[in-house]
Amino acid sequence: MYLITVFGYLLIILAVSSDSHLHTPMYFFLANLCFVDICFTSTTDPKMLWNIQAQSKVITYAGCLKQMYFFILFAGFDEFLLAVMAYDRFVAICHPLHYTVIMKTSYCVLLVLVVWVMSVLNSLLESLTVLLLSFCTDGEISHFFCEINQVVQLACSDTFLNDMVIYFATVLLGGGPLAGILFSYSKIVSSICGTSSAQGKYKAFSTCASHLSVVSLFYFTVLGVYLSSAAPQSSHSSAVASVMYTVVTPMLNPFIYSLRNRDIKKALKRIVGVPMM
């Protein structure tokens, strides 16, 4: 599953970079999302595979902090970039005449840089607060990676600051992008409903279908993790649910973007040299 995920994303990045027809803001953001998703899965999956192969579940304190930092970084980037992609679709559908003026190359690069800065700062803040904690002895994390909530629970010192930082980061940095996505799609749906042509409605919806599928899959699996953490045997349930958005969802995304996107299918067909369904 990990190899399929990485190979699928690399194919999409290669397709976007090699086809001049795909040098547009939408595919620029898609290529960035593919790169980040490769990094996201590589934060947890290789270590998990090594643990299975070596029959060892040990990770050092420094290794745990690094894994936690990069996991928060790339997960946050995923959320922000999905919101940026929703904004791109909003401009394309609701303001088509101004699209090329608004979504200039320099503006797209600036959006990605802002997303990087916000993700790095958030990840640094959450990781540095963990450094302030004291751990009495070797701890056991009831998870397959160093999930920040699980690590904080092992601390012997007061975790009030950490709990507040995690809470506000979840509400602001998790809810903010989701609110932006919902707002963008509410405007998109309103605009599509106002279109009299059935062909125009289909064309507008088809440009959003892949992104909307990925957004739904991402947020539903994340929501499943938080709901499972409130259930009995929460650690085990949360770990199982986390497999969905760290392993399964990233593997499905390349299929969603390639199978539901005619331009990507054409580019992949030229690269691979075989017909794409």
mmCIF file of C-alpha atoms in Angstrom:
data_model
loop_
_atom_site.group_PDB
_atom_site.id
_atom_site.type_symbol
_atom_site.label_atom_id
_atom_site.label_comp_id
_atom_site.label_asym_id
_atom_site.label_seq_id
_atom_site.Cartn_x
_atom_site.Cartn_y
_atom_site.Cartn_z
ATOM 1 C CA MET A 1 0.000 0.000 0.000
ATOM 2 C CA TYR A 2 2.854 2.389 0.801
ATOM 3 C CA LEU A 3 4.607 1.679 -2.511
ATOM 4 C CA ILE A 4 1.345 2.099 -4.447
ATOM 5 C CA THR A 5 0.802 5.431 -2.688
ATOM 6 C CA VAL A 6 4.275 6.795 -3.463
ATOM 7 C CA PHE A 7 4.286 5.484 -7.034
ATOM 8 C CA GLY A 8 0.809 6.896 -7.709
ATOM 9 C CA TYR A 9 1.711 10.371 -6.457
ATOM 10 C CA LEU A 10 5.011 10.381 -8.356
ATOM 11 C CA LEU A 11 3.154 9.512 -11.564
ATOM 12 C CA ILE A 12 0.782 12.446 -11.068
ATOM 13 C CA ILE A 13 3.679 14.840 -10.327
ATOM 14 C CA LEU A 14 5.462 13.573 -13.460
ATOM 15 C CA ALA A 15 2.282 13.975 -15.525
ATOM 16 C CA VAL A 16 1.748 17.567 -14.336
ATOM 17 C CA SER A 17 5.375 18.594 -14.834
ATOM 18 C CA SER A 18 5.744 16.992 -18.276
ATOM 19 C CA ASP A 19 2.479 18.164 -19.866
ATOM 20 C CA SER A 20 2.336 21.873 -20.708
ATOM 21 C CA HIS A 21 -1.488 21.727 -20.783
ATOM 22 C CA LEU A 22 -1.417 20.981 -17.067
ATOM 23 C CA HIS A 23 0.674 24.021 -16.140
ATOM 24 C CA THR A 24 -2.300 25.732 -14.522
ATOM 25 C CA PRO A 25 -2.993 26.817 -10.920
ATOM 26 C CA MET A 26 -5.242 23.811 -10.231
ATOM 27 C CA TYR A 27 -2.567 21.307 -11.218
ATOM 28 C CA PHE A 28 0.184 23.347 -9.571
ATOM 29 C CA PHE A 29 -1.642 22.948 -6.267
ATOM 30 C CA LEU A 30 -2.327 19.278 -7.045
ATOM 31 C CA ALA A 31 1.390 18.601 -7.629
ATOM 32 C CA ASN A 32 2.196 20.266 -4.301
ATOM 33 C CA LEU A 33 -0.484 18.186 -2.572
ATOM 34 C CA CYS A 34 0.968 14.993 -4.064
ATOM 35 C CA PHE A 35 4.459 15.897 -2.831
ATOM 36 C CA VAL A 36 3.189 16.678 0.672
ATOM 37 C CA ASP A 37 1.156 13.461 0.802
ATOM 38 C CA ILE A 38 4.291 11.464 -0.071
ATOM 39 C CA CYS A 39 6.060 13.177 2.847
ATOM 40 C CA PHE A 40 3.007 12.655 5.076
ATOM 41 C CA THR A 41 2.866 8.893 4.532
ATOM 42 C CA SER A 42 6.669 8.616 4.711
ATOM 43 C CA THR A 43 6.569 10.098 8.213
ATOM 44 C CA THR A 44 4.794 7.053 9.677
ATOM 45 C CA ASP A 45 4.628 4.159 7.210
ATOM 46 C CA PRO A 46 8.342 3.241 6.810
ATOM 47 C CA LYS A 47 8.826 3.179 10.595
ATOM 48 C CA MET A 48 5.709 1.039 11.005
ATOM 49 C CA LEU A 49 6.936 -1.367 8.312
ATOM 50 C CA TRP A 50 10.350 -1.546 10.002
ATOM 51 C CA ASN A 51 8.696 -2.316 13.345
ATOM 52 C CA ILE A 52 6.733 -5.158 11.745
ATOM 53 C CA GLN A 53 9.787 -6.574 9.974
ATOM 54 C CA ALA A 54 12.178 -6.254 12.925
ATOM 55 C CA GLN A 55 9.586 -7.269 15.545
ATOM 56 C CA SER A 56 10.675 -4.208 17.515
ATOM 57 C CA LYS A 57 8.437 -1.310 18.539
ATOM 58 C CA VAL A 58 11.103 0.889 20.110
ATOM 59 C CA ILE A 59 11.585 4.533 19.144
ATOM 60 C CA THR A 60 13.955 7.006 20.779
ATOM 61 C CA TYR A 61 12.782 10.223 22.407
ATOM 62 C CA ALA A 62 14.490 12.284 19.679
ATOM 63 C CA GLY A 63 13.028 10.051 16.975
ATOM 64 C CA CYS A 64 9.584 10.414 18.482
ATOM 65 C CA LEU A 65 9.841 14.214 18.528
ATOM 66 C CA LYS A 66 10.990 14.277 14.890
ATOM 67 C CA GLN A 67 8.155 12.010 13.780
ATOM 68 C CA MET A 68 5.636 14.082 15.718
ATOM 69 C CA TYR A 69 6.956 17.359 14.256
ATOM 70 C CA PHE A 70 6.849 16.210 10.632
ATOM 71 C CA PHE A 71 3.480 14.484 11.054
ATOM 72 C CA ILE A 72 1.879 17.707 12.363
ATOM 73 C CA LEU A 73 3.677 19.728 9.669
ATOM 74 C CA PHE A 74 2.464 17.712 6.700
ATOM 75 C CA ALA A 75 -1.017 17.053 8.132
ATOM 76 C CA GLY A 76 -1.468 20.801 8.631
ATOM 77 C CA PHE A 77 -0.159 21.516 5.144
ATOM 78 C CA ASP A 78 -2.681 19.032 3.746
ATOM 79 C CA GLU A 79 -5.564 20.867 5.418
ATOM 80 C CA PHE A 80 -4.448 24.323 4.305
ATOM 81 C CA LEU A 81 -3.720 23.229 0.754
ATOM 82 C CA LEU A 82 -7.129 21.559 0.398
ATOM 83 C CA ALA A 83 -8.649 24.909 1.398
ATOM 84 C CA VAL A 84 -6.482 26.745 -1.158
ATOM 85 C CA MET A 85 -7.585 24.283 -3.858
ATOM 86 C CA ALA A 86 -11.228 24.906 -2.924
ATOM 87 C CA TYR A 87 -10.593 28.661 -3.258
ATOM 88 C CA ASP A 88 -9.035 28.048 -6.686
ATOM 89 C CA ARG A 89 -12.180 26.195 -7.826
ATOM 90 C CA PHE A 90 -14.343 28.977 -6.350
ATOM 91 C CA VAL A 91 -12.546 31.628 -8.416
ATOM 92 C CA ALA A 92 -12.594 29.457 -11.565
ATOM 93 C CA ILE A 93 -16.345 28.777 -11.403
ATOM 94 C CA CYS A 94 -17.752 31.906 -9.775
ATOM 95 C CA HIS A 95 -15.392 34.456 -11.401
ATOM 96 C CA PRO A 96 -14.222 32.793 -14.639
ATOM 97 C CA LEU A 97 -13.493 36.064 -16.464
ATOM 98 C CA HIS A 98 -11.131 37.217 -13.706
ATOM 99 C CA TYR A 99 -9.545 33.802 -13.061
ATOM 100 C CA THR A 100 -6.303 34.363 -14.973
ATOM 101 C CA VAL A 101 -5.909 37.811 -13.425
ATOM 102 C CA ILE A 102 -6.493 36.645 -9.854
ATOM 103 C CA MET A 103 -4.715 33.278 -9.945
ATOM 104 C CA LYS A 104 -1.428 34.515 -11.357
ATOM 105 C CA THR A 105 1.683 32.353 -10.994
ATOM 106 C CA SER A 106 3.199 34.706 -8.429
ATOM 107 C CA TYR A 107 -0.023 34.669 -6.388
ATOM 108 C CA CYS A 108 -0.201 30.853 -6.471
ATOM 109 C CA VAL A 109 3.408 30.582 -5.309
ATOM 110 C CA LEU A 110 2.685 33.107 -2.550
ATOM 111 C CA LEU A 111 -0.315 31.050 -1.363
ATOM 112 C CA VAL A 112 1.817 27.908 -1.158
ATOM 113 C CA LEU A 113 4.569 29.786 0.719
ATOM 114 C CA VAL A 114 2.031 31.138 3.217
ATOM 115 C CA VAL A 115 0.706 27.622 3.733
ATOM 116 C CA TRP A 116 4.248 26.348 4.351
ATOM 117 C CA VAL A 117 4.979 29.122 6.873
ATOM 118 C CA MET A 118 1.741 28.579 8.792
ATOM 119 C CA SER A 119 2.256 24.804 8.861
ATOM 120 C CA VAL A 120 5.860 25.110 10.053
ATOM 121 C CA LEU A 121 4.974 27.601 12.795
ATOM 122 C CA ASN A 122 2.094 25.466 14.029
ATOM 123 C CA SER A 123 4.202 22.304 14.052
ATOM 124 C CA LEU A 124 7.052 24.096 15.846
ATOM 125 C CA LEU A 125 4.705 25.476 18.497
ATOM 126 C CA GLU A 126 3.085 22.127 19.254
ATOM 127 C CA SER A 127 6.401 20.233 19.222
ATOM 128 C CA LEU A 128 8.266 22.776 21.381
ATOM 129 C CA THR A 129 5.588 22.634 24.070
ATOM 130 C CA VAL A 130 6.212 18.879 24.299
ATOM 131 C CA LEU A 131 9.889 19.639 25.023
ATOM 132 C CA LEU A 132 8.763 21.456 28.175
ATOM 133 C CA LEU A 133 7.266 18.249 29.583
ATOM 134 C CA SER A 134 9.018 15.848 31.935
ATOM 135 C CA PHE A 135 8.836 12.087 31.393
ATOM 136 C CA CYS A 136 9.545 9.901 34.408
ATOM 137 C CA THR A 137 10.545 6.656 32.696
ATOM 138 C CA ASP A 138 10.257 4.724 29.459
ATOM 139 C CA GLY A 139 6.690 5.047 28.235
ATOM 140 C CA GLU A 140 4.456 2.960 26.041
ATOM 141 C CA ILE A 141 2.487 4.741 23.326
ATOM 142 C CA SER A 142 -0.742 2.956 22.451
ATOM 143 C CA HIS A 143 -0.390 3.841 18.804
ATOM 144 C CA PHE A 144 1.672 2.898 15.732
ATOM 145 C CA PHE A 145 3.343 6.331 15.611
ATOM 146 C CA CYS A 146 4.101 9.198 17.990
ATOM 147 C CA GLU A 147 0.708 10.873 18.012
ATOM 148 C CA ILE A 148 0.942 14.077 20.060
ATOM 149 C CA ASN A 149 -2.045 13.370 22.329
ATOM 150 C CA GLN A 150 -0.639 9.959 23.219
ATOM 151 C CA VAL A 151 2.805 11.428 23.957
ATOM 152 C CA VAL A 152 1.397 14.204 26.160
ATOM 153 C CA GLN A 153 -0.559 11.643 28.193
ATOM 154 C CA LEU A 154 2.740 9.962 29.170
ATOM 155 C CA ALA A 155 4.117 13.123 30.807
ATOM 156 C CA CYS A 156 4.633 13.323 34.555
ATOM 157 C CA SER A 157 4.460 17.123 34.624
ATOM 158 C CA ASP A 158 1.486 19.419 34.161
ATOM 159 C CA THR A 159 0.071 19.268 30.617
ATOM 160 C CA PHE A 160 -2.349 22.203 30.796
ATOM 161 C CA LEU A 161 -0.336 24.337 28.340
ATOM 162 C CA ASN A 162 -0.038 21.446 25.889
ATOM 163 C CA ASP A 163 -3.747 20.688 26.091
ATOM 164 C CA MET A 164 -4.597 24.324 25.395
ATOM 165 C CA VAL A 165 -2.181 24.548 22.451
ATOM 166 C CA ILE A 166 -3.539 21.315 20.938
ATOM 167 C CA TYR A 167 -7.129 22.462 21.483
ATOM 168 C CA PHE A 168 -6.658 25.887 19.878
ATOM 169 C CA ALA A 169 -4.585 24.435 17.021
ATOM 170 C CA THR A 170 -7.351 21.927 16.314
ATOM 171 C CA VAL A 171 -10.102 24.545 16.418
ATOM 172 C CA LEU A 172 -8.308 27.322 14.510
ATOM 173 C CA LEU A 173 -6.067 25.418 12.113
ATOM 174 C CA GLY A 174 -8.461 22.515 11.662
ATOM 175 C CA GLY A 175 -11.751 24.389 11.642
ATOM 176 C CA GLY A 176 -10.421 27.377 9.685
ATOM 177 C CA PRO A 177 -9.547 25.486 6.472
ATOM 178 C CA LEU A 178 -12.762 23.444 6.758
ATOM 179 C CA ALA A 179 -14.802 26.641 7.044
ATOM 180 C CA GLY A 180 -13.024 28.011 3.967
ATOM 181 C CA ILE A 181 -13.769 24.825 2.024
ATOM 182 C CA LEU A 182 -17.447 24.867 3.037
ATOM 183 C CA PHE A 183 -17.774 28.553 2.127
ATOM 184 C CA SER A 184 -16.124 28.041 -1.271
ATOM 185 C CA TYR A 185 -18.324 25.083 -2.136
ATOM 186 C CA SER A 186 -21.490 26.823 -0.958
ATOM 187 C CA LYS A 187 -20.719 29.604 -3.453
ATOM 188 C CA ILE A 188 -19.814 27.047 -6.129
ATOM 189 C CA VAL A 189 -23.079 25.127 -5.663
ATOM 190 C CA SER A 190 -25.030 28.393 -5.760
ATOM 191 C CA SER A 191 -23.267 29.389 -8.974
ATOM 192 C CA ILE A 192 -23.801 25.978 -10.593
ATOM 193 C CA CYS A 193 -27.504 26.005 -9.702
ATOM 194 C CA GLY A 194 -27.806 29.377 -11.399
ATOM 195 C CA THR A 195 -26.442 27.932 -14.663
ATOM 196 C CA SER A 196 -29.195 27.120 -17.157
ATOM 197 C CA SER A 197 -27.114 24.792 -19.356
ATOM 198 C CA ALA A 198 -27.002 21.144 -18.254
ATOM 199 C CA GLN A 199 -23.653 20.751 -20.004
ATOM 200 C CA GLY A 200 -22.321 23.779 -18.153
ATOM 201 C CA LYS A 201 -23.439 22.322 -14.834
ATOM 202 C CA TYR A 202 -21.770 19.002 -15.610
ATOM 203 C CA LYS A 203 -18.524 20.668 -16.690
ATOM 204 C CA ALA A 204 -18.414 22.859 -13.571
ATOM 205 C CA PHE A 205 -19.132 19.940 -11.264
ATOM 206 C CA SER A 206 -16.602 17.646 -12.975
ATOM 207 C CA THR A 207 -13.784 20.112 -12.238
ATOM 208 C CA CYS A 208 -14.603 19.886 -8.521
ATOM 209 C CA ALA A 209 -15.462 16.178 -8.238
ATOM 210 C CA SER A 210 -11.926 14.911 -7.561
ATOM 211 C CA HIS A 211 -11.136 17.595 -4.989
ATOM 212 C CA LEU A 212 -14.478 17.184 -3.251
ATOM 213 C CA SER A 213 -13.976 13.409 -3.034
ATOM 214 C CA VAL A 214 -10.520 13.832 -1.470
ATOM 215 C CA VAL A 215 -11.770 16.475 0.986
ATOM 216 C CA SER A 216 -14.677 14.249 2.063
ATOM 217 C CA LEU A 217 -12.417 11.224 2.484
ATOM 218 C CA PHE A 218 -9.839 13.197 4.478
ATOM 219 C CA TYR A 219 -12.244 14.901 6.879
ATOM 220 C CA PHE A 220 -14.502 11.879 7.390
ATOM 221 C CA THR A 221 -11.535 9.694 8.368
ATOM 222 C CA VAL A 222 -10.125 12.389 10.680
ATOM 223 C CA LEU A 223 -13.582 12.757 12.226
ATOM 224 C CA GLY A 224 -13.642 8.984 12.704
ATOM 225 C CA VAL A 225 -10.404 9.193 14.680
ATOM 226 C CA TYR A 226 -11.796 11.823 17.053
ATOM 227 C CA LEU A 227 -15.074 9.944 17.515
ATOM 228 C CA SER A 228 -13.258 6.679 18.168
ATOM 229 C CA SER A 229 -11.020 8.357 20.753
ATOM 230 C CA ALA A 230 -14.128 9.097 22.823
ATOM 231 C CA ALA A 231 -15.259 5.468 22.748
ATOM 232 C CA PRO A 232 -14.252 2.672 25.154
ATOM 233 C CA GLN A 233 -10.823 1.191 24.412
ATOM 234 C CA SER A 234 -10.134 4.552 22.802
ATOM 235 C CA SER A 235 -6.395 4.001 22.244
ATOM 236 C CA HIS A 236 -6.901 0.879 20.164
ATOM 237 C CA SER A 237 -9.883 2.323 18.284
ATOM 238 C CA SER A 238 -8.027 5.558 17.582
ATOM 239 C CA ALA A 239 -5.002 3.656 16.267
ATOM 240 C CA VAL A 240 -7.168 1.592 13.949
ATOM 241 C CA ALA A 241 -9.015 4.672 12.711
ATOM 242 C CA SER A 242 -5.710 6.498 12.189
ATOM 243 C CA VAL A 243 -4.655 3.806 9.718
ATOM 244 C CA MET A 244 -7.461 5.070 7.485
ATOM 245 C CA TYR A 245 -6.092 8.605 7.058
ATOM 246 C CA THR A 246 -2.381 7.756 7.258
ATOM 247 C CA VAL A 247 -2.348 4.670 4.999
ATOM 248 C CA VAL A 248 -5.643 3.973 3.220
ATOM 249 C CA THR A 249 -6.753 7.507 2.278
ATOM 250 C CA PRO A 250 -3.361 8.563 0.796
ATOM 251 C CA MET A 251 -3.377 5.343 -1.270
ATOM 252 C CA LEU A 252 -6.854 6.069 -2.657
ATOM 253 C CA ASN A 253 -6.182 9.724 -3.539
ATOM 254 C CA PRO A 254 -4.031 9.058 -6.660
ATOM 255 C CA PHE A 255 -6.789 6.809 -8.027
ATOM 256 C CA ILE A 256 -9.402 9.477 -7.349
ATOM 257 C CA TYR A 257 -7.393 12.204 -9.089
ATOM 258 C CA SER A 258 -6.420 10.028 -12.065
ATOM 259 C CA LEU A 259 -9.666 8.152 -12.694
ATOM 260 C CA ARG A 260 -11.959 11.182 -12.266
ATOM 261 C CA ASN A 261 -9.830 13.654 -14.212
ATOM 262 C CA ARG A 262 -9.707 13.493 -18.011
ATOM 263 C CA ASP A 263 -6.608 15.710 -18.337
ATOM 264 C CA ILE A 264 -4.615 13.608 -15.855
ATOM 265 C CA LYS A 265 -5.707 10.412 -17.617
ATOM 266 C CA LYS A 266 -4.501 11.762 -20.960
ATOM 267 C CA ALA A 267 -1.146 12.795 -19.478
ATOM 268 C CA LEU A 268 -0.707 9.425 -17.745
ATOM 269 C CA LYS A 269 -1.583 7.650 -20.986
ATOM 270 C CA ARG A 270 1.231 9.471 -22.763
ATOM 271 C CA ILE A 271 3.700 8.637 -19.978
ATOM 272 C CA VAL A 272 2.800 4.989 -19.452
ATOM 273 C CA GLY A 273 1.925 4.296 -23.068
ATOM 274 C CA VAL A 274 -1.192 2.251 -22.317
ATOM 275 C CA PRO A 275 -4.878 3.183 -22.452
ATOM 276 C CA MET A 276 -6.286 4.513 -19.186
ATOM 277 C CA MET A 277 -9.843 3.577 -18.164
#
